[in-house]
Tab-separated table of C-alpha atoms and ligand atoms in Angstrom:
chain	number	residue	atom	x	y	z
A	1	MET	CA	-6.995	0.856	-11.485
A	2	GLN	CA	-5.971	-2.418	-13.071
A	3	GLU	CA	-5.408	-4.498	-9.948
A	4	LEU	CA	-7.502	-5.278	-6.879
A	5	SER	CA	-4.340	-4.988	-4.789
A	6	MET	CA	-4.072	-1.328	-5.909
A	7	HIS	CA	-7.629	-0.725	-4.703
A	8	ILE	CA	-6.721	-2.370	-1.388
A	9	LEU	CA	-3.691	-0.077	-0.980
A	10	ASP	CA	-5.984	2.871	-1.710
A	11	ILE	CA	-8.704	1.816	0.752
A	12	VAL	CA	-6.057	1.372	3.454
A	13	GLN	CA	-4.883	4.941	2.738
A	14	ASN	CA	-8.389	6.081	3.734
A	15	SER	CA	-7.976	4.210	7.028
A	16	LEU	CA	-4.600	5.834	7.649
A	17	ALA	CA	-6.001	9.264	6.799
A	18	ALA	CA	-8.706	8.581	9.421
A	19	GLY	CA	-5.999	8.050	12.043
A	20	ALA	CA	-6.260	4.249	12.239
A	21	THR	CA	-3.623	2.416	14.274
A	22	GLN	CA	-5.039	-0.993	13.380
A	23	VAL	CA	-6.007	-2.227	9.934
A	24	GLU	CA	-7.235	-5.692	8.986
A	25	ILE	CA	-7.339	-6.907	5.411
A	26	ARG	CA	-9.347	-10.081	4.864
A	27	ILE	CA	-9.692	-11.777	1.510
A	28	ARG	CA	-11.920	-14.824	1.059
A	29	GLU	CA	-12.257	-16.925	-2.033
A	30	ASN	CA	-15.229	-19.248	-2.020
A	31	LEU	CA	-14.844	-21.498	-5.045
A	32	ALA	CA	-18.156	-23.350	-4.668
A	33	GLU	CA	-20.148	-20.125	-4.567
A	34	ASP	CA	-17.829	-18.310	-6.978
A	35	ILE	CA	-17.394	-15.365	-4.618
A	36	LEU	CA	-14.374	-13.195	-3.855
A	37	MET	CA	-14.759	-11.022	-0.741
A	38	ILE	CA	-12.336	-8.281	0.214
A	39	GLU	CA	-12.744	-6.601	3.587
A	40	VAL	CA	-10.750	-3.750	5.060
A	41	GLN	CA	-11.501	-2.889	8.654
A	42	ASP	CA	-9.923	-0.099	10.686
A	43	ASN	CA	-10.126	1.553	14.091
A	44	GLY	CA	-9.986	5.083	12.692
A	45	ARG	CA	-12.300	7.939	13.530
A	46	GLY	CA	-15.200	6.538	11.532
A	47	ILE	CA	-17.712	8.268	9.277
A	48	PRO	CA	-20.627	10.346	10.627
A	49	GLN	CA	-24.048	8.748	9.987
A	50	GLU	CA	-25.267	11.773	8.046
A	51	VAL	CA	-22.541	11.430	5.397
A	52	LEU	CA	-22.140	7.638	5.342
A	53	TYR	CA	-24.664	7.219	2.518
A	54	ARG	CA	-22.630	9.598	0.357
A	55	VAL	CA	-19.124	8.166	0.710
A	56	MET	CA	-19.370	6.095	-2.477
A	57	ASP	CA	-20.470	9.177	-4.399
A	58	PRO	CA	-17.473	10.653	-6.276
A	59	PHE	CA	-18.759	14.122	-5.449
A	60	PHE	CA	-18.223	13.523	-1.765
A	61	THR	CA	-14.812	13.917	-0.143
A	62	SER	CA	-13.365	15.392	3.013
A	63	ARG	CA	-10.252	16.282	1.053
A	64	THR	CA	-9.531	19.970	0.712
A	65	THR	CA	-7.158	19.715	-2.250
A	66	ARG	CA	-9.866	18.714	-4.727
A	67	GLU	CA	-13.632	18.335	-4.879
A	68	ILE	CA	-13.941	14.697	-5.801
A	69	GLY	CA	-13.150	11.537	-3.868
A	70	LEU	CA	-12.410	8.647	-6.164
A	71	GLY	CA	-11.231	5.736	-4.049
A	72	LEU	CA	-14.534	4.211	-2.959
A	73	SER	CA	-16.435	5.060	-6.138
A	74	LEU	CA	-13.772	3.369	-8.294
A	75	LEU	CA	-13.897	0.267	-6.104
A	76	LYS	CA	-17.694	0.257	-6.282
A	77	GLU	CA	-17.505	0.367	-10.058
A	78	ALA	CA	-14.977	-2.500	-10.069
A	79	THR	CA	-17.290	-4.684	-7.966
A	80	GLU	CA	-20.388	-3.933	-10.011
A	81	ARG	CA	-18.618	-4.504	-13.306
A	82	SER	CA	-17.950	-8.047	-12.127
A	83	GLY	CA	-21.337	-8.955	-10.693
A	84	GLY	CA	-20.689	-7.853	-7.120
A	85	CYS	CA	-21.300	-4.942	-4.803
A	86	LEU	CA	-19.653	-2.635	-2.273
A	87	LYS	CA	-20.798	-1.975	1.269
A	88	VAL	CA	-19.400	0.447	3.829
A	89	CYS	CA	-20.247	0.240	7.532
A	90	SER	CA	-18.949	2.741	10.019
A	91	GLU	CA	-19.411	3.946	13.536
A	92	GLU	CA	-18.061	7.311	14.620
A	93	GLY	CA	-15.211	6.945	17.050
A	94	ARG	CA	-15.006	3.166	16.533
A	95	GLY	CA	-13.909	2.550	12.965
A	96	THR	CA	-14.918	1.631	9.460
A	97	ARG	CA	-15.380	-1.577	7.513
A	98	VAL	CA	-15.345	-1.694	3.718
A	99	MET	CA	-16.687	-4.890	2.138
A	100	ALA	CA	-16.196	-5.495	-1.561
A	101	ARG	CA	-17.788	-8.522	-3.180
A	102	PHE	CA	-16.900	-9.845	-6.639
A	103	GLN	CA	-17.864	-12.818	-8.711
A	104	LEU	CA	-14.587	-14.741	-8.549
A	105	ASP	CA	-14.702	-16.170	-12.030
A	106	HIS	CA	-16.268	-13.231	-13.829
A	107	PHE	CA	-14.701	-12.151	-17.113
A	108	ASP	CA	-14.481	-8.534	-15.927
A	109	ARG	CA	-13.153	-9.272	-12.445
A	110	ALA	CA	-9.837	-7.427	-12.148
A	111	PRO	CA	-6.771	-9.553	-11.318
A	112	LEU	CA	-5.612	-9.572	-7.715
A	113	GLY	CA	-2.199	-8.204	-8.659
A	114	ASP	CA	0.793	-7.906	-6.370
A	115	MET	CA	-0.459	-8.191	-2.770
A	116	GLY	CA	3.154	-8.528	-1.606
A	117	GLU	CA	4.014	-5.090	-2.921
A	118	THR	CA	0.802	-3.583	-1.537
A	119	VAL	CA	1.359	-4.929	1.982
A	120	GLY	CA	5.109	-4.200	1.769
A	121	VAL	CA	4.472	-0.574	0.824
A	122	ILE	CA	1.870	-0.143	3.594
A	123	ILE	CA	4.229	-1.560	6.214
A	124	SER	CA	7.351	0.286	5.114
A	125	GLY	CA	5.491	3.610	4.970
A	126	ASN	CA	3.775	2.976	8.329
A	127	PRO	CA	6.054	0.774	10.443
A	128	ALA	CA	4.110	1.478	13.648
A	129	LEU	CA	0.761	0.333	12.204
A	130	ASP	CA	-0.785	-2.918	13.438
A	131	LEU	CA	-1.593	-4.613	10.164
A	132	PHE	CA	-3.272	-7.978	9.862
A	133	TYR	CA	-3.630	-9.688	6.490
A	134	GLU	CA	-5.535	-12.910	6.068
A	135	HIS	CA	-6.223	-14.667	2.791
A	136	GLN	CA	-8.478	-17.717	2.636
A	137	VAL	CA	-9.159	-20.036	-0.265
A	138	ASP	CA	-11.908	-22.438	0.779
A	139	GLY	CA	-10.402	-23.989	3.936
A	140	GLN	CA	-6.771	-22.974	3.263
A	141	ILE	CA	-5.442	-19.905	4.973
A	142	TYR	CA	-2.457	-17.539	4.834
A	143	VAL	CA	-1.852	-14.963	7.587
A	144	LEU	CA	0.676	-12.176	8.085
A	145	ASP	CA	0.485	-9.858	11.067
A	146	THR	CA	2.856	-7.116	12.087
A	147	ARG	CA	2.354	-7.651	15.822
A	148	GLY	CA	3.625	-11.195	15.517
A	149	MET	CA	6.465	-9.918	13.355
A	150	ARG	CA	7.457	-7.324	15.959
A	151	ASN	CA	7.508	-10.006	18.675
A	152	ILE	CA	10.035	-11.994	16.681
A	153	LEU	CA	12.062	-9.067	15.337
A	154	GLY	CA	12.472	-7.287	18.657
A	155	PRO	CA	14.331	-4.011	18.136
A	156	ILE	CA	14.386	-4.224	14.348
A	157	ASN	CA	12.088	-1.745	12.651
A	158	LEU	CA	9.482	-3.026	10.219
A	159	ASP	CA	10.694	-0.561	7.575
A	160	ASP	CA	14.069	-2.310	7.458
A	161	PRO	CA	14.784	-3.332	3.846
A	162	LEU	CA	15.304	-6.970	4.846
A	163	VAL	CA	11.849	-7.008	6.429
A	164	LEU	CA	10.278	-5.498	3.334
A	165	ASP	CA	11.841	-8.219	1.176
A	166	PHE	CA	10.570	-10.818	3.623
A	167	VAL	CA	7.005	-9.471	3.431
A	168	ARG	CA	6.952	-9.497	-0.364
A	169	GLN	CA	8.356	-12.995	-0.660
A	170	ASP	CA	6.360	-14.485	2.189
A	171	ILE	CA	3.093	-13.247	0.683
A	172	GLN	CA	3.996	-14.373	-2.805
A	173	MET	CA	4.856	-17.868	-1.593
A	174	GLY	CA	2.005	-18.039	0.902
A	175	LEU	CA	-0.611	-17.138	-1.692
A	176	LYS	CA	0.796	-19.647	-4.148
A	177	LYS	CA	0.637	-22.353	-1.505
A	178	ILE	CA	-3.057	-21.807	-0.774
A	179	GLY	CA	-3.816	-21.535	-4.485
A	180	ALA	CA	-5.034	-17.937	-4.433
A	181	ALA	CA	-6.669	-16.884	-7.700
A	182	THR	CA	-4.820	-14.142	-9.486
A	183	PHE	CA	-6.853	-13.912	-12.679
A	184	PRO	CA	-10.419	-15.158	-13.192
A	185	LYS	CA	-10.331	-18.683	-14.646
A	186	VAL	CA	-11.999	-17.566	-17.857
A	187	MET	CA	-9.057	-15.237	-18.397
A	188	GLU	CA	-6.443	-17.893	-17.576
A	189	VAL	CA	-7.711	-19.891	-20.534
A	190	LEU	CA	-7.081	-16.974	-22.860
A	191	ARG	CA	-3.675	-16.092	-21.457
B	1	MET	CA	4.002	-16.350	7.759
B	2	ASN	CA	7.398	-18.050	7.844
B	3	VAL	CA	8.560	-17.531	11.437
B	4	GLU	CA	11.918	-19.274	10.956
B	5	GLU	CA	12.829	-16.927	8.117
B	6	LEU	CA	11.930	-13.924	10.297
B	7	LYS	CA	14.205	-15.211	13.051
B	8	ARG	CA	17.033	-15.440	10.525
B	9	ILE	CA	16.382	-11.831	9.524
B	10	ARG	CA	16.584	-10.822	13.151
B	11	GLU	CA	20.002	-12.427	13.494
B	12	LYS	CA	21.246	-10.937	10.260
B	13	SER	CA	19.866	-7.475	10.862
B	14	GLN	CA	20.993	-7.101	14.447
B	15	LYS	CA	24.593	-7.137	13.324
B	16	GLU	CA	23.904	-4.015	11.280
B	17	MET	CA	21.570	-2.413	13.818
B	18	ASP	CA	23.971	0.211	15.149
B	19	LEU	CA	24.378	1.604	11.677
B	20	ARG	CA	20.664	1.745	10.968
B	21	SER	CA	19.402	3.279	14.179
B	22	GLY	CA	20.947	6.682	13.437
B	23	GLU	CA	19.110	9.925	12.805
B	24	LYS	CA	17.050	9.911	9.589
B	25	ALA	CA	18.141	13.250	8.251
B	26	ILE	CA	16.726	13.093	4.730
B	27	LYS	CA	12.994	12.690	4.180
B	28	LEU	CA	11.194	11.417	1.105
B	29	VAL	CA	7.415	11.602	0.795
B	30	VAL	CA	5.417	9.737	-1.868
B	31	GLY	CA	1.860	10.876	-2.756
B	32	MET	CA	-0.475	7.934	-2.066
B	33	ALA	CA	-4.003	9.208	-2.610
B	34	THR	CA	-6.116	7.548	-5.323
B	35	CYS	CA	-4.605	9.870	-7.943
B	36	GLY	CA	-1.088	8.845	-6.930
B	37	ILE	CA	-1.801	5.119	-6.735
B	38	ALA	CA	-3.626	5.095	-10.082
B	39	ALA	CA	-0.639	6.850	-11.667
B	40	GLY	CA	1.823	4.279	-10.278
B	41	ALA	CA	2.893	5.427	-6.796
B	42	ARG	CA	3.163	1.863	-5.465
B	43	PRO	CA	5.987	0.656	-7.739
B	44	VAL	CA	7.664	4.063	-7.297
B	45	MET	CA	7.688	3.624	-3.523
B	46	ALA	CA	8.953	0.049	-3.888
B	47	ALA	CA	11.736	1.209	-6.247
B	48	ILE	CA	12.803	3.961	-3.824
B	49	LYS	CA	13.017	1.513	-0.918
B	50	ASP	CA	14.876	-0.984	-3.059
B	51	GLU	CA	17.409	1.526	-4.407
B	52	LEU	CA	18.038	2.929	-0.905
B	53	ALA	CA	18.738	-0.613	0.298
B	54	ARG	CA	20.992	-1.365	-2.681
B	55	GLN	CA	22.970	1.824	-2.071
B	56	ASN	CA	23.089	1.048	1.643
B	57	ALA	CA	21.650	4.479	2.512
B	58	LYS	CA	20.697	4.458	6.189
B	59	ASN	CA	19.737	8.012	7.058
B	60	VAL	CA	16.691	8.344	4.790
B	61	SER	CA	13.044	7.969	5.785
B	62	VAL	CA	10.301	7.302	3.241
B	63	THR	CA	6.695	8.100	4.121
B	64	GLN	CA	3.364	8.586	2.347
B	65	SER	CA	1.073	11.572	1.990
B	66	GLY	CA	-2.361	12.361	0.577
B	67	CYS	CA	-3.333	14.410	-2.461
B	68	ALA	CA	-1.509	17.692	-2.963
B	69	GLY	CA	-3.996	18.962	-5.552
B	70	PHE	CA	-1.825	18.368	-8.622
B	71	CYS	CA	-3.291	15.008	-9.615
B	72	GLU	CA	-2.155	15.201	-13.256
B	73	GLN	CA	1.466	15.405	-12.035
B	74	GLU	CA	1.297	12.210	-9.951
B	75	PRO	CA	3.185	10.221	-8.875
B	76	LEU	CA	4.701	13.075	-6.861
B	77	VAL	CA	7.756	12.661	-4.661
B	78	ASP	CA	8.909	15.341	-2.199
B	79	VAL	CA	12.504	15.477	-1.059
B	80	PHE	CA	13.476	17.246	2.149
B	81	ARG	CA	17.177	17.639	2.798
B	82	PRO	CA	18.270	19.442	5.947
B	83	GLY	CA	19.096	23.079	5.278
B	84	GLU	CA	17.755	22.959	1.700
B	85	THR	CA	14.425	23.906	0.146
B	86	LYS	CA	11.830	21.238	-0.554
B	87	ILE	CA	11.968	19.773	-4.047
B	88	THR	CA	8.907	18.123	-5.594
B	89	TYR	CA	9.382	15.710	-8.472
B	90	GLY	CA	6.436	15.031	-10.795
B	91	LYS	CA	5.386	12.143	-13.046
B	92	VAL	CA	7.899	9.901	-11.342
B	93	ASN	CA	8.284	6.291	-12.481
B	94	PRO	CA	10.490	3.564	-10.968
B	95	ASP	CA	13.480	4.430	-13.202
B	96	LYS	CA	13.257	8.138	-12.423
B	97	ALA	CA	12.876	7.268	-8.739
B	98	ARG	CA	16.141	5.292	-8.760
B	99	LYS	CA	17.904	8.194	-10.469
B	100	ILE	CA	16.545	10.624	-7.860
B	101	VAL	CA	17.827	8.374	-5.064
B	102	VAL	CA	21.309	8.122	-6.550
B	103	GLU	CA	21.799	11.711	-7.743
B	104	HIS	CA	19.773	13.804	-5.303
B	105	ILE	CA	19.661	11.746	-2.109
B	106	LEU	CA	23.159	10.314	-2.214
B	107	GLU	CA	25.113	12.834	-4.275
B	108	GLY	CA	23.163	15.959	-3.397
B	109	ARG	CA	22.464	17.078	-6.970
B	110	VAL	CA	18.856	17.983	-7.832
B	111	VAL	CA	17.621	16.124	-10.941
B	112	ASN	CA	16.314	19.257	-12.646
B	113	GLU	CA	14.636	17.559	-15.602
B	114	PHE	CA	12.110	15.803	-13.283
B	115	VAL	CA	11.393	18.735	-10.945
B	116	PHE	CA	7.756	19.812	-10.826
B	117	ALA	CA	7.994	22.414	-8.068
B	118	GLN	CA	10.559	23.961	-5.795
B	119	ASP	CA	9.830	25.925	-2.621
B	120	LYS	CA	11.246	29.407	-2.781
C	201	ATP	N1	-11.803	4.294	6.490
C	201	ATP	C1	-12.369	5.512	6.546
C	201	ATP	N2	-12.484	6.165	7.725
C	201	ATP	C2	-13.044	7.394	7.790
C	201	ATP	N3	-13.546	8.062	6.727
C	201	ATP	C3	-13.457	7.475	5.520
C	201	ATP	C4	-12.879	6.175	5.352
C	201	ATP	N4	-12.954	5.832	4.043
C	201	ATP	C5	-13.530	6.874	3.426
C	201	ATP	N5	-13.847	7.867	4.282
C	201	ATP	C6	-14.518	9.153	3.962
C	201	ATP	O1	-15.095	8.997	2.691
C	201	ATP	C7	-14.594	10.008	1.793
C	201	ATP	C8	-14.515	9.418	0.401
C	201	ATP	O2	-13.476	8.431	0.316
C	201	ATP	P1	-12.804	8.133	-1.092
C	201	ATP	O3	-11.702	7.164	-0.880
C	201	ATP	O4	-13.860	7.746	-2.067
C	201	ATP	O5	-12.223	9.526	-1.548
C	201	ATP	P2	-11.044	10.372	-0.870
C	201	ATP	O6	-10.231	9.499	0.009
C	201	ATP	O7	-11.652	11.577	-0.266
C	201	ATP	O8	-10.164	10.826	-2.111
C	201	ATP	P3	-9.293	9.847	-3.041
C	201	ATP	O9	-9.619	8.455	-2.633
C	201	ATP	O10	-9.740	10.163	-4.435
C	201	ATP	O11	-7.880	10.158	-2.812
C	201	ATP	C9	-13.269	10.432	2.395
C	201	ATP	O12	-12.956	11.765	2.030
C	201	ATP	C10	-13.543	10.314	3.889
C	201	ATP	O13	-14.223	11.459	4.371
C	202	MG	MG1	-9.521	7.596	-0.715
């Protein structure tokens, strides 16, 4: 997968498959420490202790359509390729938290990609989901949350095309405003 | 999040609400497991939503599903039309997706060249 935002969409699909009704995506860019943290937390059914240590192994999946599970192992590879690591915490019946750490300015750190499309696609395919997205760059912060959106929109469904356009544009502008890094700086120089 | 813009959308959308709240008779399902996403399911889903909006199609729902076991055919899109058999399109890209929306969803003609499977 070429973009971190594609990985995020994929990790959220795991949450949805686990029956989550709430998903929180938190991205933090710490420029001084050169760290990019991506966290996805859900209130799904969680992962049993006895299999938790195997979830990043491609040969573990609870899917029945094929014998390999790629999502977490691909993300793990993406973190490690760029000087970071992946951690998964989970409690059965409570939920799961996936924490991916990258070196922000590493040559092999994948670009963030289109977060607007990722969040837009999640919302329009799951209009009843409580989704919270927060993106921080040092002190600056951008937030989008579907509960707040529902309060304002009243009877209008979140999968309305106008809402989807809003989500994509709001995220694009919001991330620009806080100066979110799309590509690692070393790559910007070459582009 | 730009609250003022959202309020404007509310005003704008409420005028069209009656039209949109009808029964969603036609169902589209996009495969969104890792295999689907890696093959391009996200822009396909975005293109479907966009084309439906452009064509002003109100009675269509678009949802996501997991892996169907045919990963090399992803992105897969299932179309369910009332009273007809399920059609599964394979190796869909945004252009094909727009064509499927116009010809199959709106005009009712299956786009045979993109069909991967058809329920008997
Ligand atoms: N958020 C979550 N909640 C509950 N279980 C999870 C969660 N994320 C992952 N798992 C478990 O870990 C397994 C491995 O996940 P992974 O994303 O690597 O593969 P997959 O989802 O099975 O298949 P793929 O991602 O290739 O479509 C899943 O099958 C599921 O059992
Ligand atoms: Mg997965």
